[in-house]
CSV table of C-alpha atoms in Angstrom, one decimal:
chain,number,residue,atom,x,y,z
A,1,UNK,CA,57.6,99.0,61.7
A,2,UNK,CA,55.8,96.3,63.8
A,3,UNK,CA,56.1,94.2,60.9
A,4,UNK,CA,59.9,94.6,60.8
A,5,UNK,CA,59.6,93.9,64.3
A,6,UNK,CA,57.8,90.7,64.0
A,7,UNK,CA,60.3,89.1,61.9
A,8,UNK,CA,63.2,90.1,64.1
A,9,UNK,CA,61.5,88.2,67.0
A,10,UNK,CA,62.2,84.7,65.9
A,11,UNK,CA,66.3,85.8,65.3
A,12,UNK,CA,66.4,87.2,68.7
A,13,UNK,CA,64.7,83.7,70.0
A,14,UNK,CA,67.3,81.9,68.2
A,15,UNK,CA,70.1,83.7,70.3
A,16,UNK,CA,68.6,84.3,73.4
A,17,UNK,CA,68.4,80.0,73.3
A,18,UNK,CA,71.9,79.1,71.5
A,19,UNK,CA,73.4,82.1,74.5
A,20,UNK,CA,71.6,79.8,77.3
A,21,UNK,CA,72.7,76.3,75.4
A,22,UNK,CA,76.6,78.0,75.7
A,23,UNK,CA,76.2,79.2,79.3
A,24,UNK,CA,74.6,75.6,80.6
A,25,UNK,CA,76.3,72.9,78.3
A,26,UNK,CA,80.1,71.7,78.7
A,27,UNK,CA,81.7,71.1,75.5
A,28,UNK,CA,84.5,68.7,74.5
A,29,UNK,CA,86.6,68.0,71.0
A,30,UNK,CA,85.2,67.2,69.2
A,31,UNK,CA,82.2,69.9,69.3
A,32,UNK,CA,79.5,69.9,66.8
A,33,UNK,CA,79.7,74.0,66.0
A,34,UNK,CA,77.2,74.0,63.0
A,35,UNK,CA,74.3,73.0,65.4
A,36,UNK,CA,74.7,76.4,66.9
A,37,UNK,CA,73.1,79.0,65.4
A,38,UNK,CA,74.9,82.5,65.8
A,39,UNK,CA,76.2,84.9,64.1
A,40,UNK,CA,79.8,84.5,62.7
A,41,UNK,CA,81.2,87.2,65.2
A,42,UNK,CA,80.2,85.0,68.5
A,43,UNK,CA,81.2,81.8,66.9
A,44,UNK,CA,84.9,82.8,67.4
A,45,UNK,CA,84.5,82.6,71.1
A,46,UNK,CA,84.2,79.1,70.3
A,47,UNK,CA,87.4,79.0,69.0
A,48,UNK,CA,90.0,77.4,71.6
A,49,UNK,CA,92.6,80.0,72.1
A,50,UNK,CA,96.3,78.5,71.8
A,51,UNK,CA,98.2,81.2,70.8
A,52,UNK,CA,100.9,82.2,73.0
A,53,UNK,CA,101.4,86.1,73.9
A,54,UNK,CA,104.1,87.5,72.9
A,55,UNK,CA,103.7,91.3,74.6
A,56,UNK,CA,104.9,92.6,77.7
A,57,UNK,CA,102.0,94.8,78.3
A,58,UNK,CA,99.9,92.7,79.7
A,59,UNK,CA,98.3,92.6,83.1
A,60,UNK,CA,95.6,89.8,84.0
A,61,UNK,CA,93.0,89.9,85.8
A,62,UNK,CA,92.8,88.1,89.3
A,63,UNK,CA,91.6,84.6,88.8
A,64,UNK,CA,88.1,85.0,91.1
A,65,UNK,CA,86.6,81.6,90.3
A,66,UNK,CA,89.8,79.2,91.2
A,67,UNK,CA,88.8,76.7,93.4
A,68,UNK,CA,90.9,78.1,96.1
A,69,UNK,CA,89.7,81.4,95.7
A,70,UNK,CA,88.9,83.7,98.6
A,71,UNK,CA,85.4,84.5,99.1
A,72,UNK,CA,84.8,88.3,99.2
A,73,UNK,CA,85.1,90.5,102.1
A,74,UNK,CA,82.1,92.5,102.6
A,75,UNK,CA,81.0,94.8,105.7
A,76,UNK,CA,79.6,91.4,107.2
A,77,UNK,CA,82.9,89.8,107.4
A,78,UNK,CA,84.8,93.1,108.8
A,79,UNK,CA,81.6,93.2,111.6
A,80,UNK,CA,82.2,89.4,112.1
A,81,UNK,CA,86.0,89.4,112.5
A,82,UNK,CA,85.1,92.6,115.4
A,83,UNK,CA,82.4,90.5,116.8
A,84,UNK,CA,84.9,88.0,117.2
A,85,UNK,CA,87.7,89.4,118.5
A,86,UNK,CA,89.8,88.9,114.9
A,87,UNK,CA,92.4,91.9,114.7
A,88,UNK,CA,91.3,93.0,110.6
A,89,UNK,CA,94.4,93.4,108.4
A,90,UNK,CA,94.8,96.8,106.3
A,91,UNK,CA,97.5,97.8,104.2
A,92,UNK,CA,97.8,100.4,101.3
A,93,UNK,CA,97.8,100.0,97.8
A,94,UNK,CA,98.0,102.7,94.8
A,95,UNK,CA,98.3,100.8,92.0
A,96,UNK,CA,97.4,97.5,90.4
A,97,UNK,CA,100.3,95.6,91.2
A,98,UNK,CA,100.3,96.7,95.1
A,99,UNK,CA,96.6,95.6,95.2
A,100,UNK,CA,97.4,92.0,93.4
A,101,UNK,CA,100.2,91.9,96.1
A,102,UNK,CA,97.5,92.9,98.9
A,103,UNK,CA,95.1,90.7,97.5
A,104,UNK,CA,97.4,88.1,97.4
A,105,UNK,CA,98.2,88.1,100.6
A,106,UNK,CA,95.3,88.0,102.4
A,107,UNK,CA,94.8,91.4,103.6
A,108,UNK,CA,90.9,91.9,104.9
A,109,UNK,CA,90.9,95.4,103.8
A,110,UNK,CA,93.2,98.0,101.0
A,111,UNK,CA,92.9,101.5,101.5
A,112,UNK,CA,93.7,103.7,98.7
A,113,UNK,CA,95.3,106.4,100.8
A,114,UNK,CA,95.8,109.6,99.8
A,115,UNK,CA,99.5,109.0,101.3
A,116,UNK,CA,99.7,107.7,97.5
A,117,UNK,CA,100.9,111.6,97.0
A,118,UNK,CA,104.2,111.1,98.5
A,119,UNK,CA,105.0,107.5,98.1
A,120,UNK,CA,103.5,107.1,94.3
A,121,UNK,CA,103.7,110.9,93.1
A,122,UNK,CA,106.9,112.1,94.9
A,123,UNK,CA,104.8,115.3,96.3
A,124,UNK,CA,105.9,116.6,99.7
A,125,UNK,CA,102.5,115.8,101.5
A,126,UNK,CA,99.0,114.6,101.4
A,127,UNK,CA,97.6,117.9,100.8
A,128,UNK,CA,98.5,118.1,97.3
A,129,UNK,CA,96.8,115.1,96.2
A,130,UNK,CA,93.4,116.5,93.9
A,131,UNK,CA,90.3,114.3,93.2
A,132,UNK,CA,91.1,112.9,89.5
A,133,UNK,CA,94.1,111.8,91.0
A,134,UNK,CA,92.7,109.9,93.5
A,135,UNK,CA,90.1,108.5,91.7
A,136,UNK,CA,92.6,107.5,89.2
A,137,UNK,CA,94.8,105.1,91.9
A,138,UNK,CA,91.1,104.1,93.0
A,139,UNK,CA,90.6,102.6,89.5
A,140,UNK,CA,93.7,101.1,89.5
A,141,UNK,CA,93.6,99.3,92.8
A,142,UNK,CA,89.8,97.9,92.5
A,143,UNK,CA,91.3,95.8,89.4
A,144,UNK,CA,93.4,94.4,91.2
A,145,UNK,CA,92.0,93.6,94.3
A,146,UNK,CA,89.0,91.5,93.9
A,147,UNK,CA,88.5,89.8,97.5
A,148,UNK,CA,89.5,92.6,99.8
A,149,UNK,CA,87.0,95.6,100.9
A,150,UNK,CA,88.6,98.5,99.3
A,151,UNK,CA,87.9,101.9,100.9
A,152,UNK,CA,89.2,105.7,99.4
A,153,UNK,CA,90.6,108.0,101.1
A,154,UNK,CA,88.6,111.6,100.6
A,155,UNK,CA,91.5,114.1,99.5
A,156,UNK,CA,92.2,117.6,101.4
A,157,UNK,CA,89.4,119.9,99.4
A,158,UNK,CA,86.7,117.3,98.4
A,159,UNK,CA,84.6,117.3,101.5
A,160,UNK,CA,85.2,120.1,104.2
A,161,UNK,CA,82.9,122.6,101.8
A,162,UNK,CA,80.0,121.7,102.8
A,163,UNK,CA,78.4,117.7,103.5
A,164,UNK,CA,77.0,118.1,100.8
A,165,UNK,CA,80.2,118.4,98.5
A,166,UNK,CA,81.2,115.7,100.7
A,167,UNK,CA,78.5,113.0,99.1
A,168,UNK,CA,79.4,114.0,96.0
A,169,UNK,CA,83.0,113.3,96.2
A,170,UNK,CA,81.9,110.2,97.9
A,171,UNK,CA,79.6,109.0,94.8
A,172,UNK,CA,82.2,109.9,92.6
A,173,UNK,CA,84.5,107.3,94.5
A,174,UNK,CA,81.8,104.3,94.6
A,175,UNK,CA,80.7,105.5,90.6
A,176,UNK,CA,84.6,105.8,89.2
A,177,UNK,CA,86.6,105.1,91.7
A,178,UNK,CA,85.1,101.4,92.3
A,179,UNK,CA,85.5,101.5,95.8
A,180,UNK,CA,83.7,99.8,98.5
A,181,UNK,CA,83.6,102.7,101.0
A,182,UNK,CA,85.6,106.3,102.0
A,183,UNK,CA,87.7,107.3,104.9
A,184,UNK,CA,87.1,111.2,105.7
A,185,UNK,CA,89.6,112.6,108.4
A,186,UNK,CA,88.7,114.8,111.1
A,187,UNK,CA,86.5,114.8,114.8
A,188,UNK,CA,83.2,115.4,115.9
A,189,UNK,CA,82.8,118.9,113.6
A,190,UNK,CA,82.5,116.3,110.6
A,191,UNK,CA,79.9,114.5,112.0
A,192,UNK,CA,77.4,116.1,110.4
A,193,UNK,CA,79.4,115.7,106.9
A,194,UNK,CA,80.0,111.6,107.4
A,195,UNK,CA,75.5,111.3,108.5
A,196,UNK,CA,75.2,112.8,105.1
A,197,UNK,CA,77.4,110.7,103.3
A,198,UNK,CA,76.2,107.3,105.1
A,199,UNK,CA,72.2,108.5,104.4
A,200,UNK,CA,73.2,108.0,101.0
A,201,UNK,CA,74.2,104.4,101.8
A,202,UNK,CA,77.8,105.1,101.3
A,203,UNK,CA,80.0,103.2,104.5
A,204,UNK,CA,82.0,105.5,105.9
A,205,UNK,CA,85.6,105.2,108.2
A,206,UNK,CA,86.5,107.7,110.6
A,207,UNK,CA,90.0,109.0,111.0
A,208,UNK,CA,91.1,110.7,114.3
A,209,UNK,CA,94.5,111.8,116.4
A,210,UNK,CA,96.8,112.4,114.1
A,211,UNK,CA,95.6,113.8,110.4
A,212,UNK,CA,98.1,113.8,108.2
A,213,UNK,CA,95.7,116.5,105.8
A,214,UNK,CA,95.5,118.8,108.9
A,215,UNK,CA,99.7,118.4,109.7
A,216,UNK,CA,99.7,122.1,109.0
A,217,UNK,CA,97.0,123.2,111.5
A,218,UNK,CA,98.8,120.1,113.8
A,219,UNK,CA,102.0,121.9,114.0
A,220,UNK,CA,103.3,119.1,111.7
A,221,UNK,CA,103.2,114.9,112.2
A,222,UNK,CA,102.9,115.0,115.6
A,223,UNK,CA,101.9,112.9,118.3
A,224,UNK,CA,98.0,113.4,119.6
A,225,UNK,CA,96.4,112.3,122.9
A,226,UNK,CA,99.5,113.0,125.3
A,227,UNK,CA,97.3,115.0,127.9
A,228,UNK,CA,94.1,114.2,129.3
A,229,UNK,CA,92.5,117.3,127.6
A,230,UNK,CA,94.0,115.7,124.2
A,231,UNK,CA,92.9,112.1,124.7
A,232,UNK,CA,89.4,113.5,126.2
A,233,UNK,CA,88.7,115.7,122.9
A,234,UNK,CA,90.0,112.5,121.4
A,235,UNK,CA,87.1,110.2,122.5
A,236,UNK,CA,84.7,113.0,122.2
A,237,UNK,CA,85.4,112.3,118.5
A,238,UNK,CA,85.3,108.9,118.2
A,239,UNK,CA,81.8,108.8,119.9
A,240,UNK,CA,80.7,111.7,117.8
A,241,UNK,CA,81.6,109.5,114.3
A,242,UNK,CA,79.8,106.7,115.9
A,243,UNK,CA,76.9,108.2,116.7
A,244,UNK,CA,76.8,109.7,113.3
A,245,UNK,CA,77.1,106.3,111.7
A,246,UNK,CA,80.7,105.7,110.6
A,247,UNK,CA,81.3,101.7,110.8
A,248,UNK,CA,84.6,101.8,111.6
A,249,UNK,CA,87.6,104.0,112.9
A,250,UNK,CA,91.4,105.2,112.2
A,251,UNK,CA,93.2,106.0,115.3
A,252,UNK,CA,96.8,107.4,113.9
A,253,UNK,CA,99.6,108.1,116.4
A,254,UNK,CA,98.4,108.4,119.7
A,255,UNK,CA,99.7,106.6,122.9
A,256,UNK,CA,98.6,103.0,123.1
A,257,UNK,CA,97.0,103.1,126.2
A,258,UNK,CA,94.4,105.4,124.6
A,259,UNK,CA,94.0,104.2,122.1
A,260,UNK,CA,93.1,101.1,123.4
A,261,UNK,CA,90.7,103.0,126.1
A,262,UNK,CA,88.6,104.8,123.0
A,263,UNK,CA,88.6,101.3,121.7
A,264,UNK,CA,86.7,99.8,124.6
A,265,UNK,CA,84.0,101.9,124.9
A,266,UNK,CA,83.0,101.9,121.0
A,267,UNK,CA,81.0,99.4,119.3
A,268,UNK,CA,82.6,99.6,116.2
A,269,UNK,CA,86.0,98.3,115.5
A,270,UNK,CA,88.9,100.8,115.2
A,271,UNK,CA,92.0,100.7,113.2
A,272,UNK,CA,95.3,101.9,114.4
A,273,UNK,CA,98.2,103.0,112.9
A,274,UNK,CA,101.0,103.9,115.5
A,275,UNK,CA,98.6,103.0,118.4
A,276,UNK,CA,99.1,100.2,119.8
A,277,UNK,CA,98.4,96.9,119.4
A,278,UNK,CA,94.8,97.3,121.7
A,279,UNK,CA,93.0,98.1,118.6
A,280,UNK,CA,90.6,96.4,116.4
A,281,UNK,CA,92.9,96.3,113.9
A,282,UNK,CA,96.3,97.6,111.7
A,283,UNK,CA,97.0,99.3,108.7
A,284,UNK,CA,100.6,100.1,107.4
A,285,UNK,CA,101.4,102.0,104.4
A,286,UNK,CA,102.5,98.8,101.8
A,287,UNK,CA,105.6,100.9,100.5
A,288,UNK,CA,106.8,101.6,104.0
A,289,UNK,CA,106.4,98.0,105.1
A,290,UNK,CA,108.2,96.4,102.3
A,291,UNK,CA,111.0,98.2,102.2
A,292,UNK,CA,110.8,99.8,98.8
A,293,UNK,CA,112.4,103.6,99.4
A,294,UNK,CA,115.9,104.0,98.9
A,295,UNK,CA,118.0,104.0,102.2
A,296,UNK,CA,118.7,106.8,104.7
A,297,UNK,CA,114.3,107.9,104.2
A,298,UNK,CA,113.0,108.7,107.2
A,299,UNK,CA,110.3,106.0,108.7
A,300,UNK,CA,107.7,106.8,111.2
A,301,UNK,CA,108.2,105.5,114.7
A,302,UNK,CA,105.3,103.0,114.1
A,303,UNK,CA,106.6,101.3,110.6
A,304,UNK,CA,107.9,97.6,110.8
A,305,UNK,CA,110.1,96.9,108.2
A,306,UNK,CA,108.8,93.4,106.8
A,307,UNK,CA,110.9,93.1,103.5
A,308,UNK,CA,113.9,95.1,101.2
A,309,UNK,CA,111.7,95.2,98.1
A,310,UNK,CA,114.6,98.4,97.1
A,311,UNK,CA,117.6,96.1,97.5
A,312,UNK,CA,115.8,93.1,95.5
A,313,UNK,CA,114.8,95.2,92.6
A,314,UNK,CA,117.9,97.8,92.4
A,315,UNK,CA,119.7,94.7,92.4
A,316,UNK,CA,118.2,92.9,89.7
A,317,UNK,CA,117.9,96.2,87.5
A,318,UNK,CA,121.6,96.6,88.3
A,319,UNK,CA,122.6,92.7,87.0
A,320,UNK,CA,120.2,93.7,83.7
A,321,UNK,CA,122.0,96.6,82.8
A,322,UNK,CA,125.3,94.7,83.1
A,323,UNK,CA,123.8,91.8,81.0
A,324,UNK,CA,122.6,94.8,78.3
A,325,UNK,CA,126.4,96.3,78.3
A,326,UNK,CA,127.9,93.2,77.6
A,327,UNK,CA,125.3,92.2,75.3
A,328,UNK,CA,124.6,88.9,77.6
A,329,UNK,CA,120.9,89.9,77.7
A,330,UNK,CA,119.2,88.8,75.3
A,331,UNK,CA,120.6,85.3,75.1
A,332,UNK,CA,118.8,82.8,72.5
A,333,UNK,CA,116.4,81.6,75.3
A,334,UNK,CA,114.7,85.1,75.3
A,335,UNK,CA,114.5,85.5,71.1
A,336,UNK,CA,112.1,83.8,69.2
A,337,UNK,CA,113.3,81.8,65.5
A,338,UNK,CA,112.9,81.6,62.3
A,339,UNK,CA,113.8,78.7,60.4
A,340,UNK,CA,116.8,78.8,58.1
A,341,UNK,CA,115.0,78.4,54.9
A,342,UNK,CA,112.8,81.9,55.6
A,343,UNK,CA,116.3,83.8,57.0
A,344,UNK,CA,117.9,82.5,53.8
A,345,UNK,CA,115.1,83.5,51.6
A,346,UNK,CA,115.3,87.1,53.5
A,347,UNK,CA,118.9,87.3,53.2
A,348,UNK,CA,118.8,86.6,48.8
A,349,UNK,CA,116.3,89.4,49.0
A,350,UNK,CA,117.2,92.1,52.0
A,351,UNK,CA,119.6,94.0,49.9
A,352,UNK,CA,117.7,94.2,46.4
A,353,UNK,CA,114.9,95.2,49.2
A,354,UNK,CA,116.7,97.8,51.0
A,355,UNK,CA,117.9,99.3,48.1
A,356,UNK,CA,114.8,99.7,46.1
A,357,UNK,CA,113.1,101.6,48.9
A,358,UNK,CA,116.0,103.6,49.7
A,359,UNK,CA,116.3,104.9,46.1
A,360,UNK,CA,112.5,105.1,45.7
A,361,UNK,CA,112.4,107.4,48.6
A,362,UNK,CA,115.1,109.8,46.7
């Protein structure tokens, strides 16, 4: 056995230096490839790669080393942006293609809320939304946002067992989910739960007044914070999720003035959604703020239409199956050839062809 080994040392010598000479050295045409000593399944990666694609299913990956590129946003940067008075941009994504967009635009941070359930699965609330599902969307979103600091949102049954059920959900999220942090809902009785979960080094967001996972206990989607007692308790959680190390907080519909109150006397920033503009922050849910529902859905109070992403794609799906009836679609421009010798050939031979199968089949 050591012998064996001994002679595999020299092979593994030769790779180990031909992998550094690829990594370090910029090759042009014309390229020496026999100098390189590897084997015959790495020197295709040598190959230059001009074949075109001819596949709808296909969905790149973010281009992360473009000149342009956005340098990643990591708990630094959101603690920099508070420090210096930057409101931080959230929005939602649930999918690949809402994160690209998110990413895209320059959003600071992407949550992966569980509102996914309603917008993405067509359930009637957040409560419905399990764990594999989540973890799922997270998958989905973290390849396709590559700048922006991703948190999860902890779904209704994965943390209020016990804290620690809570930092296993949260592990599961970091592990599979490939998310950056979690966002737990509740007050100061899930203080406890969110120290437990940020000593095992996970960052945690807070999310107070309104919890859309509690809307049952809530008396529905309703306003929090419109009496003293309210926007007291309020505080009293905010300040119990700081002191239990949570960098950051939601503050969902609760009267701005409040809002922007609790905000003062934290340290950490806050983010609000249907509070105001005195926060640290904003997040909107990306399907509500684009416009893609179909019309006559209710909105929230707090939603700002910013686009008709509904009206642009029903239209467009509308002029294709128009162009499909009348057998517009597809025009030459959207076929690929052949060259008249080859559809000759195929036409001498398609019916002897045809024939000959169809009667060997019989």
């Amino acid at each position: 056995m050591a012998a064996q080994t001994a002679n595999l040392r020299p092979l593994a010598r030769s790779m180990s230096t031909a992998l550094t000479t690829l990594r370090t050295t910029t090759y042009r045409a014309p390229v020496n490839r026999s100098a390189i000593t590897l084997p015959c399944y790495m020197r295709s990666a040598l190959v230059p790669r001009t074949q075109s694609r001819h596949s709808s299913y296909h969905s790149p990956e973010p281009v992360t080393n473009a000149p342009n590129a956005r340098k990643k946003v990591t708990m630094v940067t959101l603690r920099n942006l508070y420090r210096k008075g930057e409101p931080i941009a959230m929005i939602t994504a649930h999918d690949f293609p809402s994160a690209r967009a998110a990413d895209e635009s320059g959003m600071d941070m992407v949550l992966v809320g569980d509102s996914l359930g309603m917008v993405a699965m067509g359930l009637e609330n957040t409560t419905e939304v399990i764990m594999e599902e989540m973890l799922l969307h997270c998958r989905s979103v973290a390849r396709g946002a590559k700048a922006a600091f991703i948190i999860g949102d902890l779904p209704m049954g994965s943390y209020e067992v016990s804290p620690e059920q809570a930092v296993q959900s949260s592990l599961r999220f970091i592990k599979e989910g490939r998310v950056h942090g979690v966002k737990i809902e509740g007050g100061e009785e899930l203080a406890p739960t969110v120290k437990r979960i940020t000593q095992a080094g996970i960052p945690v967001v807070g999310h107070i007044g309104l919890t859309p996972q509690r809307q049952n206990a809530l008396g529905g989607f309703r306003v929090q914070g419109k009496t003293s007692a309210g926007a007291v308790q309020l505080l009293k959680d905010a300040l119990a999720l700081q002191e239990a190390g949570a960098f950051m907080l939601v503050l969902e519909a609760m009267p701005p003035e409040v809002a922007t109150l609790i905000t003062s006397k934290l340290q950490i920033p806050t983010i609000g959604i249907g509070a105001g503009n005195g926060c640290s922050g904003q997040v909107l849910v990306q399907v509500d703020m684009t416009g893609n529902f179909p019309p006559g859905r209710f909105l929230p109070k707090f939603v700002k239409r910013y686009a008709d992403v509904w009206s642009e794609a029903t239209r467009g799906m509308q002029q294709y199956r128009e162009e499909v009836k009348s057998r517009q679609f597809p025009s030459p421009e959207y076929t690929y050839p052949i060259t008249k010798e080859e559809l000759s050939k195929f036409q001498e031979t398609v019916d002897q062809t045809y024939e000959r199968l169809r009667t060997g089949r019989e």
